Each structure stands twice: as structure tokens, then as C-alpha cells.
Amino acid sequence: MRKHYREEGLAESGLAATPVAQFAAWFQQAATEGRLFEPNAMVVSTADAEGRPSSRTVLLKGFDERGFVFYTNYESRKGRDLSENPYVSLLFPWHPMARQVIVQGVARRTGRDETAAYFRTRPHGSQLGAWASAQSSVIATRAEVDAAYSELAARYPEGEQVPVPPHWGGFRVAPSSVEFWQGRENRLHDRLRYVAEPDGGWHVERLSP
Ligand SMILES: Cc1cc2nc3c(=O)[nH]c(=O)nc-3n(C[C@H](O)[C@H](O)[C@H](O)COP(=O)(O)O)c2cc1C
């Protein structure tokens, strides 16, 4: 299969009109081929106000022409970084398909209604977990979070509505460029990058492998 992709390559003529449409096509293949454990797992890189970078894996929970959405704790390191510096990179490491997609853009918080609608779709335990963990803060023991969770589970038993934590929600990354990387023979990979135009359109440029 990997060989097949390499032979197939990625040509300008085969690209969709927008990076999101092209992403949708690749994402659909990644999701249906079954060779990726979590095709929606992406590496999110942020930088703080001084430009110090950090990366972590996060799950993509939705995408459309407005951008790519993930959910997290706004007080986490990434949450704080993004409130100081909204520039972000998302990287999809689809190695078994010899593919990689890199999105660069600007992250903005999703509206509270959108966050609440998504929060309600999460399993009850995950909803409690969002309250129980002050994500990325240093803690003394595991017991601290287990105790916080137990307390919350007693307050909000299964079936009871858990309020949306104010410190938790989504970010939508509006892309300014999206690179599609397709592995090819002899390290002569295909790299096609959509770059946003001021008028809202896109132009595509080919990068040397
Ligand atoms: C496969 C996978 C999926 C993850 N998904 C999320 C997610 O959707 N949201 C999130 O906040 N953290 C997620 N995490 C945890 C993050 O990698 C990270 O540990 C956490 O968000 C704190 O990151 P920070 O301290 O850099 O902000 C995931 C981790 C893995 C390995």
C-alpha cells in the first residue's frame, strides 16, 4: 500500500479547491483504511509570548471551511500559550500511509454554545474529568485527582447534567497555510502547500522535498 501511494504521488491537478476539502479527502482515506490507530490525533505546537515552543498530541474533533477544532483546558500550558500568542501549528503524522499534513494558522476560542454542545456529547466520566483536573498544574500525588473525581462523581451521579467548566472549551484553528506531504521513492517526496490569499482564495505552491 505504501508503495502504491508512492507511485500514485500527489499532483497539482488532483488537488481539491481548498485545503479543507483536500484534508477531508485524505482524512476520509485515513479513517477508512484502518491502518491508523487514531487518524484524528494531531501534534499541536504552540509558543508562549517569548516564542518558546511546546508540542503535545490532541484529538481533532471537527473541521470545516472555518477551521480545525480541538478541545482542552484553557488554563493548560497550550491554553495559556494561545491566549498570549494565537499562532499555532497542527501536524497529522499519518506515517503508515506515508503522509503528513501540516496546518499553520491562528487559534480562537469556540463560542460557549458550541463548547457546551460538544461537552454534552462526551461520556459522563470525561465530563467529570474536565472538572477534576487542573490540567498541566503540578500535583503532589495521583490521589489528589482521584479524590477530586470521586467527590464530583458523588455530586453529579450518572444521568445528572454536569455543568460545562468555565476553564474548558474549544479552539478553532483558521488555517493560513496547509501542506500535504506524500512520501515518494528516493526521498523525492511530493509537498504541495496551500497558502491563503488576502481575497480569501488559495494558491498552491510546490516545495522541494
Ligand atoms: C492520543 C492523545 C490524545 C489526546 N487528546 C487530547 C485532547 O483532545 N485534549 C487535551 O487537552 N489533551 C489531550 N491529550 C493530552 C495532551 O497530549 C497533553 O498531555 C495535555 O493536553 C496537556 O498539555 P499541555 O500541558 O501542553 O497544555 C491527548 C494525548 C494523547 C496521547
GROMACS .gro file of C-alpha atoms and ligand atoms in nm:
model
  240
    1MET     CA    1   0.000   0.000   0.000
    2ARG     CA    2   0.279   0.237   0.094
    3LYS     CA    3   0.444   0.157  -0.240
    4HIS     CA    4   0.115   0.223  -0.413
    5TYR     CA    5   0.092   0.569  -0.260
    6ARG     CA    6   0.445   0.648  -0.357
    7GLU     CA    7   0.373   0.555  -0.715
    8GLU     CA    8   0.050   0.746  -0.711
    9GLY     CA    9   0.211   1.068  -0.593
   10LEU     CA   10   0.037   1.397  -0.536
   11ALA     CA   11  -0.017   1.622  -0.835
   12GLU     CA   12  -0.142   1.980  -0.851
   13SER     CA   13  -0.411   1.865  -1.096
   14GLY     CA   14  -0.554   1.622  -0.843
   15LEU     CA   15  -0.591   1.870  -0.558
   16ALA     CA   16  -0.922   1.996  -0.424
   17ALA     CA   17  -1.005   2.367  -0.449
   18THR     CA   18  -0.950   2.434  -0.080
   19PRO     CA   19  -0.715   2.281   0.176
   20VAL     CA   20  -1.009   2.180   0.391
   21ALA     CA   21  -1.165   1.986   0.103
   22GLN     CA   22  -0.827   1.822   0.035
   23PHE     CA   23  -0.789   1.744   0.406
   24ALA     CA   24  -1.139   1.591   0.407
   25ALA     CA   25  -1.041   1.356   0.124
   26TRP     CA   26  -0.719   1.243   0.295
   27PHE     CA   27  -0.887   1.222   0.635
   28GLN     CA   28  -1.161   1.003   0.490
   29GLN     CA   29  -0.897   0.767   0.348
   30ALA     CA   30  -0.704   0.768   0.676
   31ALA     CA   31  -1.021   0.685   0.870
   32THR     CA   32  -1.149   0.412   0.640
   33GLU     CA   33  -0.828   0.229   0.559
   34GLY     CA   34  -0.791   0.124   0.919
   35ARG     CA   35  -0.414   0.141   0.932
   36LEU     CA   36  -0.404   0.437   1.165
   37PHE     CA   37  -0.498   0.384   1.529
   38GLU     CA   38  -0.629   0.739   1.574
   39PRO     CA   39  -0.629   0.935   1.247
   40ASN     CA   40  -0.766   1.239   1.431
   41ALA     CA   41  -0.464   1.252   1.665
   42MET     CA   42  -0.253   1.557   1.579
   43VAL     CA   43   0.050   1.727   1.727
   44VAL     CA   44  -0.041   2.079   1.836
   45SER     CA   45   0.253   2.316   1.870
   46THR     CA   46   0.220   2.650   2.043
   47ALA     CA   47   0.466   2.913   2.159
   48ASP     CA   48   0.446   3.145   2.455
   49ALA     CA   49   0.484   3.524   2.440
   50GLU     CA   50   0.866   3.484   2.440
   51GLY     CA   51   0.848   3.242   2.148
   52ARG     CA   52   0.931   2.929   2.350
   53PRO     CA   53   0.766   2.636   2.171
   54SER     CA   54   0.590   2.328   2.311
   55SER     CA   55   0.407   2.039   2.149
   56ARG     CA   56   0.156   1.775   2.252
   57THR     CA   57  -0.092   1.534   2.098
   58VAL     CA   58  -0.456   1.642   2.088
   59LEU     CA   59  -0.762   1.498   1.914
   60LEU     CA   60  -0.920   1.680   1.623
   61LYS     CA   61  -1.294   1.699   1.697
   62GLY     CA   62  -1.422   1.873   1.388
   63PHE     CA   63  -1.323   2.069   1.081
   64ASP     CA   64  -1.490   2.274   0.812
   65GLU     CA   65  -1.405   2.578   0.600
   66ARG     CA   66  -1.380   2.785   0.920
   67GLY     CA   67  -1.100   2.571   1.057
   68PHE     CA   68  -0.990   2.277   1.272
   69VAL     CA   69  -1.138   2.232   1.620
   70PHE     CA   70  -0.998   2.071   1.934
   71TYR     CA   71  -1.099   2.087   2.299
   72THR     CA   72  -0.882   2.138   2.601
   73ASN     CA   73  -0.835   2.316   2.931
   74TYR     CA   74  -0.788   2.691   2.877
   75GLU     CA   75  -0.557   2.704   3.181
   76SER     CA   76  -0.324   2.433   3.049
   77ARG     CA   77   0.013   2.527   2.904
   78LYS     CA   78  -0.127   2.526   2.550
   79GLY     CA   79  -0.432   2.721   2.664
   80ARG     CA   80  -0.216   2.990   2.823
   81ASP     CA   81   0.020   2.998   2.526
   82LEU     CA   82  -0.270   3.052   2.288
   83SER     CA   83  -0.410   3.336   2.493
   84GLU     CA   84  -0.070   3.510   2.473
   85ASN     CA   85   0.014   3.408   2.118
   86PRO     CA   86  -0.258   3.264   1.892
   87TYR     CA   87  -0.021   3.130   1.622
   88VAL     CA   88  -0.032   2.752   1.614
   89SER     CA   89   0.079   2.453   1.409
   90LEU     CA   90  -0.114   2.127   1.378
   91LEU     CA   91   0.067   1.820   1.244
   92PHE     CA   92  -0.105   1.496   1.140
   93PRO     CA   93   0.159   1.218   1.143
   94TRP     CA   94  -0.001   0.963   0.913
   95HIS     CA   95   0.317   0.753   0.884
   96PRO     CA   96   0.161   0.419   0.779
   97MET     CA   97   0.021   0.600   0.474
   98ALA     CA   98   0.348   0.782   0.406
   99ARG     CA   99   0.157   1.105   0.453
  100GLN     CA  100   0.179   1.414   0.669
  101VAL     CA  101  -0.038   1.723   0.684
  102ILE     CA  102   0.083   2.042   0.850
  103VAL     CA  103  -0.157   2.326   0.923
  104GLN     CA  104  -0.042   2.670   1.029
  105GLY     CA  105  -0.289   2.922   1.148
  106VAL     CA  106  -0.444   3.125   1.421
  107ALA     CA  107  -0.643   2.975   1.707
  108ARG     CA  108  -0.952   3.136   1.856
  109ARG     CA  109  -1.177   3.003   2.128
  110THR     CA  110  -1.502   2.846   2.011
  111GLY     CA  111  -1.820   3.010   2.138
  112ARG     CA  112  -1.961   2.888   2.468
  113ASP     CA  113  -2.269   2.741   2.295
  114GLU     CA  114  -2.054   2.536   2.062
  115THR     CA  115  -1.836   2.423   2.352
  116ALA     CA  116  -2.142   2.327   2.559
  117ALA     CA  117  -2.294   2.132   2.269
  118TYR     CA  118  -1.974   1.931   2.233
  119PHE     CA  119  -1.930   1.888   2.610
  120ARG     CA  120  -2.276   1.726   2.627
  121THR     CA  121  -2.168   1.459   2.377
  122ARG     CA  122  -1.878   1.349   2.598
  123PRO     CA  123  -1.913   1.047   2.828
  124HIS     CA  124  -2.020   1.137   3.182
  125GLY     CA  125  -1.679   1.032   3.320
  126SER     CA  126  -1.494   1.260   3.077
  127GLN     CA  127  -1.720   1.549   3.175
  128LEU     CA  128  -1.626   1.494   3.540
  129GLY     CA  129  -1.262   1.457   3.443
  130ALA     CA  130  -1.265   1.805   3.287
  131TRP     CA  131  -1.359   1.941   3.631
  132ALA     CA  132  -1.134   1.713   3.834
  133SER     CA  133  -0.809   1.802   3.659
  134ALA     CA  134  -0.640   2.140   3.666
  135GLN     CA  135  -0.458   2.029   3.352
  136SER     CA  136  -0.083   2.092   3.343
  137SER     CA  137  -0.055   2.213   3.704
  138VAL     CA  138   0.200   2.032   3.922
  139ILE     CA  139   0.038   1.797   4.174
  140ALA     CA  140   0.184   1.603   4.466
  141THR     CA  141   0.010   1.270   4.416
  142ARG     CA  142  -0.226   1.080   4.188
  143ALA     CA  143  -0.458   1.054   4.489
  144GLU     CA  144  -0.539   1.424   4.458
  145VAL     CA  145  -0.711   1.389   4.123
  146ASP     CA  146  -0.874   1.057   4.218
  147ALA     CA  147  -1.023   1.221   4.529
  148ALA     CA  148  -1.144   1.521   4.327
  149TYR     CA  149  -1.304   1.286   4.077
  150SER     CA  150  -1.479   1.080   4.348
  151GLU     CA  151  -1.617   1.394   4.507
  152LEU     CA  152  -1.754   1.512   4.172
  153ALA     CA  153  -1.896   1.168   4.091
  154ALA     CA  154  -2.090   1.182   4.419
  155ARG     CA  155  -2.216   1.534   4.345
  156TYR     CA  156  -2.311   1.455   3.984
  157PRO     CA  157  -2.413   1.090   3.961
  158GLU     CA  158  -2.454   0.927   3.618
  159GLY     CA  159  -2.759   1.074   3.448
  160GLU     CA  160  -2.728   1.412   3.609
  161GLN     CA  161  -2.617   1.708   3.397
  162VAL     CA  162  -2.261   1.818   3.459
  163PRO     CA  163  -2.210   2.193   3.404
  164VAL     CA  164  -1.950   2.295   3.146
  165PRO     CA  165  -1.634   2.402   3.329
  166PRO     CA  166  -1.556   2.769   3.257
  167HIS     CA  167  -1.188   2.680   3.213
  168TRP     CA  168  -1.259   2.420   2.945
  169GLY     CA  169  -1.353   2.460   2.581
  170GLY     CA  170  -1.259   2.453   2.217
  171PHE     CA  171  -1.012   2.624   1.993
  172ARG     CA  172  -1.074   2.664   1.622
  173VAL     CA  173  -0.761   2.699   1.411
  174ALA     CA  174  -0.825   2.908   1.099
  175PRO     CA  175  -0.558   2.793   0.852
  176SER     CA  176  -0.322   3.035   0.680
  177SER     CA  177  -0.129   2.754   0.511
  178VAL     CA  178  -0.172   2.378   0.482
  179GLU     CA  179   0.098   2.147   0.348
  180PHE     CA  180   0.019   1.800   0.215
  181TRP     CA  181   0.321   1.572   0.217
  182GLN     CA  182   0.321   1.246   0.026
  183GLY     CA  183   0.620   1.012   0.063
  184ARG     CA  184   0.775   0.904  -0.269
  185GLU     CA  185   1.065   0.689  -0.386
  186ASN     CA  186   1.425   0.806  -0.338
  187ARG     CA  187   1.318   1.070  -0.087
  188LEU     CA  188   1.174   1.272  -0.374
  189HIS     CA  189   0.853   1.333  -0.190
  190ASP     CA  190   0.564   1.547  -0.308
  191ARG     CA  191   0.494   1.857  -0.100
  192LEU     CA  192   0.209   2.083  -0.201
  193ARG     CA  193   0.120   2.380   0.013
  194TYR     CA  194  -0.196   2.589   0.002
  195VAL     CA  195  -0.135   2.948   0.108
  196ALA     CA  196  -0.420   3.184   0.192
  197GLU     CA  197  -0.463   3.486  -0.037
  198PRO     CA  198  -0.583   3.821   0.100
  199ASP     CA  199  -0.908   3.788  -0.100
  200GLY     CA  200  -0.998   3.464   0.078
  201GLY     CA  201  -0.880   3.234  -0.204
  202TRP     CA  202  -0.585   2.995  -0.200
  203HIS     CA  203  -0.279   2.947  -0.412
  204VAL     CA  204  -0.084   2.625  -0.425
  205GLU     CA  205   0.294   2.606  -0.432
  206ARG     CA  206   0.520   2.304  -0.464
  207LEU     CA  207   0.804   2.269  -0.215
  208SER     CA  208   1.126   2.083  -0.277
  209PRO     CA  209   1.135   1.759  -0.078
  210LIG     C1  210  -0.374   1.033   2.172
  210LIG     C2  211  -0.384   1.150   2.265
  210LIG     C3  212  -0.494   1.234   2.257
  210LIG     C4  213  -0.506   1.345   2.340
  210LIG     N1  214  -0.613   1.428   2.324
  210LIG     C5  215  -0.621   1.541   2.400
  210LIG     C6  216  -0.727   1.635   2.378
  210LIG     O1  217  -0.813   1.618   2.289
  210LIG     N2  218  -0.729   1.745   2.457
  210LIG     C7  219  -0.635   1.769   2.554
  210LIG     O2  220  -0.644   1.870   2.622
  210LIG     N3  221  -0.535   1.683   2.575
  210LIG     C8  222  -0.524   1.569   2.501
  210LIG     N4  223  -0.421   1.481   2.521
  210LIG     C9  224  -0.323   1.512   2.628
  210LIG    C10  225  -0.220   1.613   2.577
  210LIG     O3  226  -0.123   1.549   2.495
  210LIG    C11  227  -0.147   1.687   2.691
  210LIG     O4  228  -0.088   1.597   2.780
  210LIG    C12  229  -0.239   1.781   2.769
  210LIG     O5  230  -0.335   1.844   2.685
  210LIG    C13  231  -0.160   1.888   2.844
  210LIG     O6  232  -0.083   1.957   2.751
  210LIG     P1  233  -0.013   2.099   2.784
  210LIG     O7  234   0.039   2.091   2.925
  210LIG     O8  235   0.098   2.113   2.684
  210LIG     O9  236  -0.117   2.204   2.765
  210LIG    C14  237  -0.407   1.371   2.438
  210LIG    C15  238  -0.294   1.286   2.446
  210LIG    C16  239  -0.283   1.179   2.360
  210LIG    C17  240  -0.160   1.091   2.368
   0.00000   0.00000   0.00000
